Each structure stands twice: as C-alpha cells, then as structure tokens.
Amino acid sequence: MIFDPTITSYEALLARARDRDCARPIFARDDRQEQVAKKTPGLRVVRSDAPIRDVEDDKYYLGRTPMRFLPMTRLQRTRINADVTAARLRLSPRQLAGLALVEKHPKAGWPLPAGRDLRADLAAFEAVAAKLREPPAQRD
C-alpha cells in the first residue's frame, strides 16, 4: 500500500493509525510531516528519507523470533511483526506459556502455523507441547 497525499492527508493518516493503535513509531518523510507528527503527544517520531523496503513476506520480523511458532490470529501476527520489541504485551497467557516452551526447547520440531485456521495451528502446536510435558520415561 502506498500513501497518496492527494487522496488522504498526512494528518488523517496519522489520526487513523493512532486510533487503530498501530502508530508506533511514526515515520516522517519530510520536515512538514515531522512537525505534524511531533504535535501528537506520546508518539515516537522517526525521520527517515530512506526508501521503504518492499518485503514480500509481511511477517519478516516475526519470522526471525521464536514467536513465529505460536498460533495466533492474523491481526496479532501483523501487530507483533510491526513491533516485535513490544510483542509479549500482545500475547495471551496461553501464548506466553507456549513461547516459554519454544524458548526452552527450540529444536523440538515446532510446526510453523499456516495462519489460515487458528484451531488447526493450535492443535499442531499442542501436539508438540504435549510430548514435552510428558514425563521423560513416556516420551518416544
């Protein structure tokens, strides 16, 4: 998606991002945008003239963390990918427990969630987690 200031103003774009809680950090491409963004309290503004990286994998950052194995909704994956540093704040208690298992047993053969059916992703994840929870004498 490309921002077109002839269709939507930068101010409107900023307000919509803030309302949807996806405005961290705010990127400003020029002096005017930077000034407008800095008027909104509580936002971190980053001035960047660097070209925007077009990534085919929209979960690029998430895919480089142990969280990539956690079953989650599409919205969660998008939000966590946008700010992996604050990702743990967006996980449920069940997902945090799963993440602790992934971090403790990174080579346990965790399946990558397909992202289409949350129930199927949960079942595949729990199959591996259940084996790890078994007493050692009962494991394969």
PDB file of N, CA and C in Angstrom, residues 67-103:
ATOM      1  N   MET A  67       8.695 -16.524  18.412  1.00  0.00           N
ATOM      2  CA  MET A  67       7.249 -16.327  18.353  1.00  0.00           C
ATOM      3  C   MET A  67       6.648 -16.801  17.040  1.00  0.00           C
ATOM      4  N   ARG A  68       7.487 -17.041  16.039  1.00  0.00           N
ATOM      5  CA  ARG A  68       6.964 -17.463  14.739  1.00  0.00           C
ATOM      6  C   ARG A  68       6.228 -18.795  14.837  1.00  0.00           C
ATOM      7  N   PHE A  69       6.513 -19.581  15.873  1.00  0.00           N
ATOM      8  CA  PHE A  69       5.871 -20.883  16.028  1.00  0.00           C
ATOM      9  C   PHE A  69       4.537 -20.816  16.762  1.00  0.00           C
ATOM     10  N   LEU A  70       4.210 -19.666  17.362  1.00  0.00           N
ATOM     11  CA  LEU A  70       2.989 -19.565  18.152  1.00  0.00           C
ATOM     12  C   LEU A  70       1.758 -19.406  17.271  1.00  0.00           C
ATOM     13  N   PRO A  71       0.744 -20.194  17.520  1.00  0.00           N
ATOM     14  CA  PRO A  71      -0.513 -19.961  16.823  1.00  0.00           C
ATOM     15  C   PRO A  71      -1.104 -18.635  17.293  1.00  0.00           C
ATOM     16  N   MET A  72      -1.512 -17.803  16.356  1.00  0.00           N
ATOM     17  CA  MET A  72      -2.121 -16.520  16.702  1.00  0.00           C
ATOM     18  C   MET A  72      -2.978 -16.054  15.553  1.00  0.00           C
ATOM     19  N   THR A  73      -3.814 -15.083  15.847  1.00  0.00           N
ATOM     20  CA  THR A  73      -4.684 -14.547  14.804  1.00  0.00           C
ATOM     21  C   THR A  73      -3.862 -13.743  13.799  1.00  0.00           C
ATOM     22  N   ARG A  74      -4.454 -13.506  12.652  1.00  0.00           N
ATOM     23  CA  ARG A  74      -3.770 -12.729  11.615  1.00  0.00           C
ATOM     24  C   ARG A  74      -3.464 -11.315  12.124  1.00  0.00           C
ATOM     25  N   LEU A  75      -4.419 -10.724  12.856  1.00  0.00           N
ATOM     26  CA  LEU A  75      -4.214  -9.393  13.402  1.00  0.00           C
ATOM     27  C   LEU A  75      -3.058  -9.383  14.402  1.00  0.00           C
ATOM     28  N   GLN A  76      -2.994 -10.402  15.268  1.00  0.00           N
ATOM     29  CA  GLN A  76      -1.876 -10.482  16.204  1.00  0.00           C
ATOM     30  C   GLN A  76      -0.550 -10.567  15.467  1.00  0.00           C
ATOM     31  N   ARG A  77      -0.475 -11.419  14.448  1.00  0.00           N
ATOM     32  CA  ARG A  77       0.775 -11.586  13.696  1.00  0.00           C
ATOM     33  C   ARG A  77       1.205 -10.258  13.065  1.00  0.00           C
ATOM     34  N   THR A  78       0.252  -9.529  12.521  1.00  0.00           N
ATOM     35  CA  THR A  78       0.563  -8.250  11.887  1.00  0.00           C
ATOM     36  C   THR A  78       1.065  -7.246  12.912  1.00  0.00           C
ATOM     37  N   ARG A  79       0.357  -7.124  14.038  1.00  0.00           N
ATOM     38  CA  ARG A  79       0.761  -6.163  15.066  1.00  0.00           C
ATOM     39  C   ARG A  79       2.096  -6.524  15.689  1.00  0.00           C
ATOM     40  N   ILE A  80       2.312  -7.798  15.946  1.00  0.00           N
ATOM     41  CA  ILE A  80       3.583  -8.221  16.541  1.00  0.00           C
ATOM     42  C   ILE A  80       4.716  -8.010  15.552  1.00  0.00           C
ATOM     43  N   ASN A  81       4.487  -8.311  14.294  1.00  0.00           N
ATOM     44  CA  ASN A  81       5.513  -8.076  13.284  1.00  0.00           C
ATOM     45  C   ASN A  81       5.888  -6.603  13.214  1.00  0.00           C
ATOM     46  N   ALA A  82       4.903  -5.725  13.393  1.00  0.00           N
ATOM     47  CA  ALA A  82       5.163  -4.290  13.313  1.00  0.00           C
ATOM     48  C   ALA A  82       6.033  -3.798  14.461  1.00  0.00           C
ATOM     49  N   ASP A  83       5.970  -4.470  15.595  1.00  0.00           N
ATOM     50  CA  ASP A  83       6.739  -4.022  16.758  1.00  0.00           C
ATOM     51  C   ASP A  83       7.126  -5.230  17.605  1.00  0.00           C
ATOM     52  N   VAL A  84       8.079  -6.030  17.129  1.00  0.00           N
ATOM     53  CA  VAL A  84       8.456  -7.242  17.860  1.00  0.00           C
ATOM     54  C   VAL A  84       9.030  -6.939  19.238  1.00  0.00           C
ATOM     55  N   THR A  85       9.527  -5.738  19.468  1.00  0.00           N
ATOM     56  CA  THR A  85      10.083  -5.417  20.783  1.00  0.00           C
ATOM     57  C   THR A  85       9.006  -5.355  21.856  1.00  0.00           C
ATOM     58  N   ALA A  86       7.766  -5.042  21.482  1.00  0.00           N
ATOM     59  CA  ALA A  86       6.668  -4.985  22.451  1.00  0.00           C
ATOM     60  C   ALA A  86       5.717  -6.167  22.283  1.00  0.00           C
ATOM     61  N   ALA A  87       6.144  -7.172  21.561  1.00  0.00           N
ATOM     62  CA  ALA A  87       5.266  -8.281  21.204  1.00  0.00           C
ATOM     63  C   ALA A  87       4.691  -9.022  22.399  1.00  0.00           C
ATOM     64  N   ARG A  88       5.480  -9.237  23.430  1.00  0.00           N
ATOM     65  CA  ARG A  88       4.981 -10.007  24.581  1.00  0.00           C
ATOM     66  C   ARG A  88       3.755  -9.348  25.212  1.00  0.00           C
ATOM     67  N   LEU A  89       3.606  -8.046  25.036  1.00  0.00           N
ATOM     68  CA  LEU A  89       2.442  -7.353  25.578  1.00  0.00           C
ATOM     69  C   LEU A  89       1.166  -7.722  24.831  1.00  0.00           C
ATOM     70  N   ARG A  90       1.301  -8.250  23.638  1.00  0.00           N
ATOM     71  CA  ARG A  90       0.146  -8.568  22.808  1.00  0.00           C
ATOM     72  C   ARG A  90      -0.217 -10.054  22.832  1.00  0.00           C
ATOM     73  N   LEU A  91       0.533 -10.852  23.590  1.00  0.00           N
ATOM     74  CA  LEU A  91       0.270 -12.285  23.657  1.00  0.00           C
ATOM     75  C   LEU A  91      -0.628 -12.612  24.839  1.00  0.00           C
ATOM     76  N   SER A  92      -1.464 -13.633  24.661  1.00  0.00           N
ATOM     77  CA  SER A  92      -2.327 -14.096  25.742  1.00  0.00           C
ATOM     78  C   SER A  92      -1.482 -14.906  26.733  1.00  0.00           C
ATOM     79  N   PRO A  93      -1.987 -15.161  27.936  1.00  0.00           N
ATOM     80  CA  PRO A  93      -1.248 -16.006  28.888  1.00  0.00           C
ATOM     81  C   PRO A  93      -0.926 -17.386  28.308  1.00  0.00           C
ATOM     82  N   ARG A  94      -1.850 -17.952  27.557  1.00  0.00           N
ATOM     83  CA  ARG A  94      -1.601 -19.267  26.933  1.00  0.00           C
ATOM     84  C   ARG A  94      -0.463 -19.180  25.920  1.00  0.00           C
ATOM     85  N   GLN A  95      -0.447 -18.104  25.134  1.00  0.00           N
ATOM     86  CA  GLN A  95       0.625 -17.930  24.160  1.00  0.00           C
ATOM     87  C   GLN A  95       1.968 -17.681  24.852  1.00  0.00           C
ATOM     88  N   LEU A  96       1.964 -16.945  25.951  1.00  0.00           N
ATOM     89  CA  LEU A  96       3.205 -16.712  26.694  1.00  0.00           C
ATOM     90  C   LEU A  96       3.761 -18.023  27.249  1.00  0.00           C
ATOM     91  N   ALA A  97       2.876 -18.903  27.732  1.00  0.00           N
ATOM     92  CA  ALA A  97       3.323 -20.214  28.209  1.00  0.00           C
ATOM     93  C   ALA A  97       3.899 -21.026  27.051  1.00  0.00           C
ATOM     94  N   GLY A  98       3.250 -20.936  25.888  1.00  0.00           N
ATOM     95  CA  GLY A  98       3.772 -21.629  24.705  1.00  0.00           C
ATOM     96  C   GLY A  98       5.115 -21.087  24.274  1.00  0.00           C
ATOM     97  N   LEU A  99       5.272 -19.783  24.337  1.00  0.00           N
ATOM     98  CA  LEU A  99       6.544 -19.162  23.982  1.00  0.00           C
ATOM     99  C   LEU A  99       7.653 -19.627  24.919  1.00  0.00           C
ATOM    100  N   ALA A 100       7.341 -19.743  26.209  1.00  0.00           N
ATOM    101  CA  ALA A 100       8.337 -20.235  27.170  1.00  0.00           C
ATOM    102  C   ALA A 100       8.785 -21.646  26.790  1.00  0.00           C
ATOM    103  N   LEU A 101       7.857 -22.487  26.338  1.00  0.00           N
ATOM    104  CA  LEU A 101       8.226 -23.837  25.895  1.00  0.00           C
ATOM    105  C   LEU A 101       9.109 -23.797  24.655  1.00  0.00           C
ATOM    106  N   VAL A 102       8.746 -22.952  23.701  1.00  0.00           N
ATOM    107  CA  VAL A 102       9.546 -22.830  22.467  1.00  0.00           C
ATOM    108  C   VAL A 102      10.954 -22.364  22.807  1.00  0.00           C
ATOM    109  N   GLU A 103      11.062 -21.387  23.705  1.00  0.00           N
ATOM    110  CA  GLU A 103      12.388 -20.876  24.073  1.00  0.00           C
ATOM    111  C   GLU A 103      13.196 -21.913  24.852  1.00  0.00           C
TER     112      GLU A 103
END
